[in-house]
XYZ file of C-alpha atoms in Angstrom:
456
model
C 90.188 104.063 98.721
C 93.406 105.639 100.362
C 96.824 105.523 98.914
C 98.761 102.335 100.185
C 102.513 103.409 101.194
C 104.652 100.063 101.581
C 108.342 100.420 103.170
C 110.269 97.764 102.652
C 114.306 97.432 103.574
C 114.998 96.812 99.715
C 113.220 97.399 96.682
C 113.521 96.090 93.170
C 111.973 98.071 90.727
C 110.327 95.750 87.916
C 112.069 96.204 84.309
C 108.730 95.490 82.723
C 104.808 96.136 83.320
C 104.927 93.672 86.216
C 107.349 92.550 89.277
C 108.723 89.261 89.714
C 106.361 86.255 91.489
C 105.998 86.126 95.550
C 105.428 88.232 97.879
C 106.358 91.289 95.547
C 103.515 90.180 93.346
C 100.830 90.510 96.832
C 102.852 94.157 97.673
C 102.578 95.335 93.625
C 98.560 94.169 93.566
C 98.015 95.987 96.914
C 99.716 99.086 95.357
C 98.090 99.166 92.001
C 94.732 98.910 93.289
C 94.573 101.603 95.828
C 97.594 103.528 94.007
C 100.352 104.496 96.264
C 104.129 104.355 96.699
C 106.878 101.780 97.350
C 109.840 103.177 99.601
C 112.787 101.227 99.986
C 116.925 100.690 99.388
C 117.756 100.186 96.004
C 120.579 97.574 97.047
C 123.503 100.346 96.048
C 125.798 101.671 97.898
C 126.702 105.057 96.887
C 130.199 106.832 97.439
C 129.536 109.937 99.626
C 128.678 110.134 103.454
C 124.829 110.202 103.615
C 121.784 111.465 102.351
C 121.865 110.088 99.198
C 119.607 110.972 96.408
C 115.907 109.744 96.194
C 115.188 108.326 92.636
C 111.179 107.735 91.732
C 109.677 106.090 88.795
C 105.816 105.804 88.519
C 104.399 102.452 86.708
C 100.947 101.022 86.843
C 99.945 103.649 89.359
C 102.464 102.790 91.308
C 105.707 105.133 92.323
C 108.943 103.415 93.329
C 110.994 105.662 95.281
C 114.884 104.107 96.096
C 117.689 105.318 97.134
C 121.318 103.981 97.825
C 122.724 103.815 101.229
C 126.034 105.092 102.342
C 129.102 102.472 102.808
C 129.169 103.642 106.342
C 125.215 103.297 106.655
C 125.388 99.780 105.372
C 128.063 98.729 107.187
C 125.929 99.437 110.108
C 122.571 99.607 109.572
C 122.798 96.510 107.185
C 125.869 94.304 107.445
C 126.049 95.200 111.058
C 122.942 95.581 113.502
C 120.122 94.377 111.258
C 122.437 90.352 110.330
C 124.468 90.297 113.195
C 122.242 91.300 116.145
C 118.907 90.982 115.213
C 118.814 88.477 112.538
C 120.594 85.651 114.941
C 118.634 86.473 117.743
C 115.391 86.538 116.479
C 116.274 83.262 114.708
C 117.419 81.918 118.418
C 120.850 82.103 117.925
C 122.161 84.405 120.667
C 125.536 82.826 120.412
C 126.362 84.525 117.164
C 125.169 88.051 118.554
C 127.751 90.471 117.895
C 126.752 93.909 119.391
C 128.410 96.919 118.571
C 126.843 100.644 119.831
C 127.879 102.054 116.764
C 125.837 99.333 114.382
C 122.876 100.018 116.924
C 123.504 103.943 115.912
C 123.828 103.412 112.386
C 120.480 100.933 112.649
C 118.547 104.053 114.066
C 119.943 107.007 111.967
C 118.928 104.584 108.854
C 115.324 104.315 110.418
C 115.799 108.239 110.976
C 116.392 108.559 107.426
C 113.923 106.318 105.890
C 110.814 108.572 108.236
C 112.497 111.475 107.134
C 112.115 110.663 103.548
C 108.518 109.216 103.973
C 107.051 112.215 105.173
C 106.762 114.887 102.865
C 104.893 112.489 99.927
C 102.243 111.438 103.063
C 99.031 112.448 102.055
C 96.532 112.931 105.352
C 94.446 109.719 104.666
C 97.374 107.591 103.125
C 97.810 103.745 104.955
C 101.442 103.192 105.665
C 102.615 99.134 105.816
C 106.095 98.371 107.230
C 108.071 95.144 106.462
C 110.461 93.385 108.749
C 112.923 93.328 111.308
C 115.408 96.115 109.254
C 112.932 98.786 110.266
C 111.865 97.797 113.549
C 111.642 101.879 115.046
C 110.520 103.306 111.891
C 106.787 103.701 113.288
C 107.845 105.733 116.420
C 110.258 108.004 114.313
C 107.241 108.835 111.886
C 105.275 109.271 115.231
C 108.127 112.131 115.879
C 107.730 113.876 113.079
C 104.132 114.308 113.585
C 102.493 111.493 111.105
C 99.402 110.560 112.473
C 98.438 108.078 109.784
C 98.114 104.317 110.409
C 100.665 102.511 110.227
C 101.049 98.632 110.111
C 104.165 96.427 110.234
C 104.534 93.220 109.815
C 107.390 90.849 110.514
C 108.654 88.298 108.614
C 111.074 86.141 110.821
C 109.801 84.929 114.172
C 110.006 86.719 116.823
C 111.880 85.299 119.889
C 110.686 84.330 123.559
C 111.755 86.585 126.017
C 114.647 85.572 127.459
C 116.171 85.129 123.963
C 115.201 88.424 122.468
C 116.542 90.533 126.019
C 119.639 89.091 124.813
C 119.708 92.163 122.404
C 121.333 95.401 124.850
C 118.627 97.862 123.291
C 115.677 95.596 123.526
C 113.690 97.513 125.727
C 113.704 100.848 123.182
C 113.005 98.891 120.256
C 109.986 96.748 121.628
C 108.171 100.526 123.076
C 109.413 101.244 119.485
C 107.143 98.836 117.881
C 104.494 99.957 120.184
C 104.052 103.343 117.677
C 102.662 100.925 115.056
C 98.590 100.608 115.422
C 99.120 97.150 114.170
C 101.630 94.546 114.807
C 101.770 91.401 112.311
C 103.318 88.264 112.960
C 103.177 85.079 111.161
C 102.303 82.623 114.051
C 100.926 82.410 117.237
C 103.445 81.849 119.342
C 105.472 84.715 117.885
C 102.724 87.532 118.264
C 102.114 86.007 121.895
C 106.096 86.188 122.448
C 105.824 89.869 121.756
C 102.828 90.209 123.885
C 104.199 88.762 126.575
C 107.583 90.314 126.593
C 105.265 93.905 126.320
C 103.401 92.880 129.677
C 106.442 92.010 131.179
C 108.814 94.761 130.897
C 106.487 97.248 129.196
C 103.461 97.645 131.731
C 101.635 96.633 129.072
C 97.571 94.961 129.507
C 95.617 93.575 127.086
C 92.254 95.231 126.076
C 89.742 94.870 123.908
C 90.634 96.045 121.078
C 94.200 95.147 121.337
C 97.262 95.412 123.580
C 97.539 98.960 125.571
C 100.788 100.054 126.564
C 100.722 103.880 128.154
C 98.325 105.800 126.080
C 98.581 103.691 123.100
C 96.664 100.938 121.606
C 98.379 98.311 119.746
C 96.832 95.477 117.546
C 99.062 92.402 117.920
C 97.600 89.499 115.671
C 98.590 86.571 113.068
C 98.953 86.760 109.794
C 100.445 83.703 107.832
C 101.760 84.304 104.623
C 100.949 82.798 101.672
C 101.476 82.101 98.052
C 99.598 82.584 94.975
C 98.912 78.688 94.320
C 97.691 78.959 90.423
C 100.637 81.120 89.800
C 102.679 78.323 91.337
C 101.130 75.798 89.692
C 100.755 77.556 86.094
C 104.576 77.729 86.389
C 105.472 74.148 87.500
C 103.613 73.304 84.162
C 105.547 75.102 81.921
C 108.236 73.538 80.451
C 111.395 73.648 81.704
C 114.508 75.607 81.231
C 117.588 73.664 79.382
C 118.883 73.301 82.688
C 116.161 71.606 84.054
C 116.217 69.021 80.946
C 120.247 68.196 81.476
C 119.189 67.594 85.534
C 116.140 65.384 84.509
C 118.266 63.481 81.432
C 121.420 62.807 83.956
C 119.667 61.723 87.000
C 117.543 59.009 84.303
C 114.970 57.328 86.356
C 116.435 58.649 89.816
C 113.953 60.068 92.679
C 114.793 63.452 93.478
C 115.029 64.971 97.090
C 114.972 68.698 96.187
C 115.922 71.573 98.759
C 116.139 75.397 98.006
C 117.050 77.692 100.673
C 119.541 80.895 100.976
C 122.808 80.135 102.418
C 122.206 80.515 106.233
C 122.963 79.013 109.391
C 119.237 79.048 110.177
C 118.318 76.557 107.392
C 119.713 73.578 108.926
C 121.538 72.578 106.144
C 124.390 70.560 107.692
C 121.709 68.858 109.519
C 119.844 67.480 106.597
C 123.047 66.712 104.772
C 123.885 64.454 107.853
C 120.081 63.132 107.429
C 120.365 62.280 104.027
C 123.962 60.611 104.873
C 122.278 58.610 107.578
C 119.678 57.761 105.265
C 122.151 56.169 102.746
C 123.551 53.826 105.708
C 119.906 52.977 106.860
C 118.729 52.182 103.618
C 121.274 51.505 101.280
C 119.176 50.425 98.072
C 117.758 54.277 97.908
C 122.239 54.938 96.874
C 120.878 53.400 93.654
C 117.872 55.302 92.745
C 117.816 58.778 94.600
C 119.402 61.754 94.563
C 119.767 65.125 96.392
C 119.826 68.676 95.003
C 120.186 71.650 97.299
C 120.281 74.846 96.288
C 121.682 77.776 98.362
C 122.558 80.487 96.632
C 124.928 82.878 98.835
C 124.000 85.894 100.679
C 125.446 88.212 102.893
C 129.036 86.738 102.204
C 130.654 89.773 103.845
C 129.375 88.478 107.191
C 132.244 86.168 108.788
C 129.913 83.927 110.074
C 128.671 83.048 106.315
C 131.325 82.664 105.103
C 131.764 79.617 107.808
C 129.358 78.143 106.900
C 129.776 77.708 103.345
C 133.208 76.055 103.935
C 131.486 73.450 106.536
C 128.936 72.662 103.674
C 131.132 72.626 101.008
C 133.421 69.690 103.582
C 130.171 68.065 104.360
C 129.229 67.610 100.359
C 132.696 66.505 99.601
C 132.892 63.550 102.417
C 129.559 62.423 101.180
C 130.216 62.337 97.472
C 133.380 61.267 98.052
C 131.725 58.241 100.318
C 128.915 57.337 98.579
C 129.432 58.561 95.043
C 130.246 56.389 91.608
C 131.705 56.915 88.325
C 129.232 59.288 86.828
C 126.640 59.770 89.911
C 127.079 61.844 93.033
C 124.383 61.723 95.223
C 124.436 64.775 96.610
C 124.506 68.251 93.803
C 125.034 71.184 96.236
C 124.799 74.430 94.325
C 125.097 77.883 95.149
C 123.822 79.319 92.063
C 120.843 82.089 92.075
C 117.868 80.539 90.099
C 115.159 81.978 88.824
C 111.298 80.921 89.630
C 110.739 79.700 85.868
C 113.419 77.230 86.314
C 112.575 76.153 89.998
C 108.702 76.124 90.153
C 109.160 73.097 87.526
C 112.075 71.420 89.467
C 109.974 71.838 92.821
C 107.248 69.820 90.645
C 109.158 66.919 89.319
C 110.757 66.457 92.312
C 109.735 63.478 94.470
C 110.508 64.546 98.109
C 110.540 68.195 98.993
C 112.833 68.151 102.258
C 112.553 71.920 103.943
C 113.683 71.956 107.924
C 115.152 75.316 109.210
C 115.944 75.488 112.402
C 113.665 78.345 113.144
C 111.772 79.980 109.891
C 109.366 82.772 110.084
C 106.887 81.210 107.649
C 108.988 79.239 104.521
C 107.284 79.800 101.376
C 109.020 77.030 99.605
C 107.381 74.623 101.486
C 103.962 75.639 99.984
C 105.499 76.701 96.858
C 106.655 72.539 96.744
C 103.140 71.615 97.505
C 101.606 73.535 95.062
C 103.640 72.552 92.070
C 103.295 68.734 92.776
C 101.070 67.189 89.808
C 97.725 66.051 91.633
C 97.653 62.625 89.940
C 101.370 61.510 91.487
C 102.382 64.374 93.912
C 105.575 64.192 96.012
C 105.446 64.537 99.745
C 106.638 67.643 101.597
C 109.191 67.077 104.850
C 109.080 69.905 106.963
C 110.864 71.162 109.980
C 107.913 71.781 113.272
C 110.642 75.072 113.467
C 109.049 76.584 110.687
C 106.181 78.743 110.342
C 104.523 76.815 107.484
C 104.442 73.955 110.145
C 101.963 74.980 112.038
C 99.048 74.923 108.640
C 100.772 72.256 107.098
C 101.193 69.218 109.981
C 97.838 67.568 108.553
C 99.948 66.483 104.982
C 103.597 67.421 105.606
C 106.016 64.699 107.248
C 106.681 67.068 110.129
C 110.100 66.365 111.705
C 112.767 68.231 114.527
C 115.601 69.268 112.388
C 117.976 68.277 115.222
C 116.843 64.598 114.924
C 119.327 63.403 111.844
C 117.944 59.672 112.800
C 114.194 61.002 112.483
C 114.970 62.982 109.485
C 116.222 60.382 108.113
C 113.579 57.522 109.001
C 110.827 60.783 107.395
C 112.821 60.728 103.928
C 112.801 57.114 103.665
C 108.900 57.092 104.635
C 108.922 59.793 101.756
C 109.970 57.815 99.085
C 108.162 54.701 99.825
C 104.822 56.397 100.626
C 102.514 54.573 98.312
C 100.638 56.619 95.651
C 96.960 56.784 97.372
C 98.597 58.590 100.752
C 100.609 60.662 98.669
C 97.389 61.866 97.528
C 95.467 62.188 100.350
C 98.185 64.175 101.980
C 98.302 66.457 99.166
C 94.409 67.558 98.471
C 94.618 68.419 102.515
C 97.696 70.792 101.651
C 95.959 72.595 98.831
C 92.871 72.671 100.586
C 95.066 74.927 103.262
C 96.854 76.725 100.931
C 94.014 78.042 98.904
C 92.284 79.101 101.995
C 95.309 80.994 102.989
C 97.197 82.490 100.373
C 98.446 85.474 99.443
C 95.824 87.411 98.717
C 93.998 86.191 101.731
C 97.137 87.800 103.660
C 97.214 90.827 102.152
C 93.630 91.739 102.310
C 93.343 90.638 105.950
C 96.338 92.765 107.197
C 95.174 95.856 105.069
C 91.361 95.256 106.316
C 92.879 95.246 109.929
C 95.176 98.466 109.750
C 92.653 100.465 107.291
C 89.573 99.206 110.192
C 90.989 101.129 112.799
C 91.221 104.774 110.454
């Protein structure tokens, strides 16, 4: 079998034999198989002004190659054109574009950089698979330097209609970009018919048989929804639970639990479900005496000004309804923006009663399957989830599926949550499994490969 080359924006490299659960665990089993090499950031940023060092360490047949970026380099590549030009506008929010021609320069010297450093470890027969939005133009500057290996990429936010995404100055040169790839992955429908589209429209581009053709070039645009490794999930939601998960369980008493876990970003809707869950507390007042709400959103990018917004309207939002709703020794709402690993949350995800996960626009949303498939079978909890995510469109036949900018209707969902009697609760959850088992992440990762190594 052919070496497996997987690029990736960052890369951790494990401290033991193995690398942490999710989709790293999919990337490492890829890897290991086929041997092969995993390219990537090593989330430092060195001191001098560019071509920093490449650093490789070879485990289980498997060679990590990192390398820090320059402040300058992440300032622009990173901080600047990747989160605040592409991330809001693939996530619909053209409103918080902030375009600057010397971000988009920094985005493609970085994308320069990272083909420049894959080269010279290709081998002729060697499968090359891309990951997300950071390295959008990577495929056509391989193409440049000659590599004529296939290459597949596969993105893991939506992609946006039309109209939203030629919001973005350079959008024409990154979509005939993203043409260099021989296959393009995205995790739903509409998003890989978004890119289509937006290809035939300002691209020439006409659909043949074995995939889109745009000048001499034939592109294979499909879907390919991620999944999770469900025993994993479940083995873990077994196991018992970290001392912090025992204090939670012991101080809530006989409480339900409404658990949420996203990072901290304005694409999570997270005001929005705090406002449901407020609205939820005035519909239904007897649910102030036995539930409560934990959200978890751990902070990222909190150099980004618009992040940093957020987390002050959240932190208001939390403090009106404790302050409203809370008594001497219970607050119903514990917002924490603590890092936790997924030994501690795969059990809280399964004691949980109500798993409440509703984005405003989510590429896929692992949590919501990782909530599913930690729920005991013989009492599971019920799964709300936000049509705006990409887990929506497997999960609609168990999930409560609401619009996260209905507070009313989110709140009407929750309360149908935690009164759903045991037998639907049930029900809905063998159809989830049944979903998730036929899709996970193995079933991903073999039917991407399969695709891009088809076409060799």
């Amino acid at each position: 079998m052919s070496r497996l080359i997987v690029i990736s924006n960052r890369v951790a490299v494990p401290a033991g034999a193995r690398t942490p659960g999710g989709l790293a665990v999919g990337l490492y089993d890829a890897l290991r198989d086929s041997g092969g090499t995993w390219l990537g950031w090593n989330g430092e940023i060195g001191e001098g002004p560019g071509d920093m060092p490449l650093s490789s360490v070879t485990r289980d047949n498997i060679t990590y190659a990192t390398f820090p970026l320059a402040q300058r380099d992440y300032d622009r590549f990173y901080r600047g054109f990747s989160n605040t030009v592409l991330w809001p506008a693939f996530h619909y929010r053209p409103d918080l574009l902030r375009y600057r021609r010397a971000d988009y320069d920094g985005y493609l010297e970085v994308n320069r950089d990272f083909a420049r450093r894959l080269a010279p470890v290709l081998r002729p027969d060697d499968v090359i698979w891309v990951h997300d939005y950071h390295l959008l133009p990577l495929g056509q500057y391989c193409r440049d330097l000659g590599v004529r290996n296939r290459i597949g990429f596969f993105l893991h936010i939506p992609f946006p209609a039309a109209p939203v995404f030629e919001t973005i100055p350079p959008h024409r040169d990154l979509a005939r970009a993203m043409c260099a790839y021989d296959v393009a992955g995205f995790q739903t429908h509409a998003d890989a018919q978004a890119f289509s589209d937006y290809c035939a429209t300002n691209l020439g581009a006409v659909a043949a048989p074995e995939g889109l053709r745009v000048n001499e070039r034939v592109l294979r645009v499909d879907t390919y929804p991620i999944g999770i490794d469900v025993d994993e999930v479940a083995a873990m939601a077994r196991k018992k639970g970290s001392r912090q998960l025992v204090a939670l369980k012991s101080e809530l008493a006989r409480r339900k639990l409404i658990i949420s876990v996203d990072r901290l970003d304005y694409s999570k809707g997270l005001l929005e479900r705090f406002a449901a869950f407020e609205h939820l507390l005035e519909i239904e007042p007897d649910h102030g005496r036995d539930v409560s709400f934990v959200q978890l959103a751990p902070s990222s990018r909190a150099d980004v000004q618009g992040y940093r917004e957020i987390r002050r309207e959240l932190d208001r939002a939390a403090g009106r309804i404790n302050g409203k709703w809370g008594e001497l020794g219970w607050a119903p709402l514990r917002y924490i923006n603590r890092q936790y690993n997924r030994a501690t949350l795969m059990p809280l995800l399964g004691a949980s009663q109500v798993g409440l996960v509703t984005p405003l626009r989510d590429g896929m949303n692992l949590v919501a399957k990782e909530y599913v498939a930690s729920q005991p079978q013989d009492d599971p909890g019920v799964l709300v989830l936000s049509r705006f995510a990409g887990a929506a469109h497997d999960m609609q036949d168990g999930a409560l599926i609401v619009n996260p900018y209905d507070i009313e209707g989110m709140a009407h969902a929750l309360n149908m949550a935690l009164r759903m009697p045991l037998a639907e609760r049930q029900e809905r959850h063998q159809r989830l499994m049944r979903i998730l088992r036929e899709r996970d992440l193995a079933a991903w990762k073999n039917r991407f490969l399969g695709d891009l190594r088809a076409g060799g």
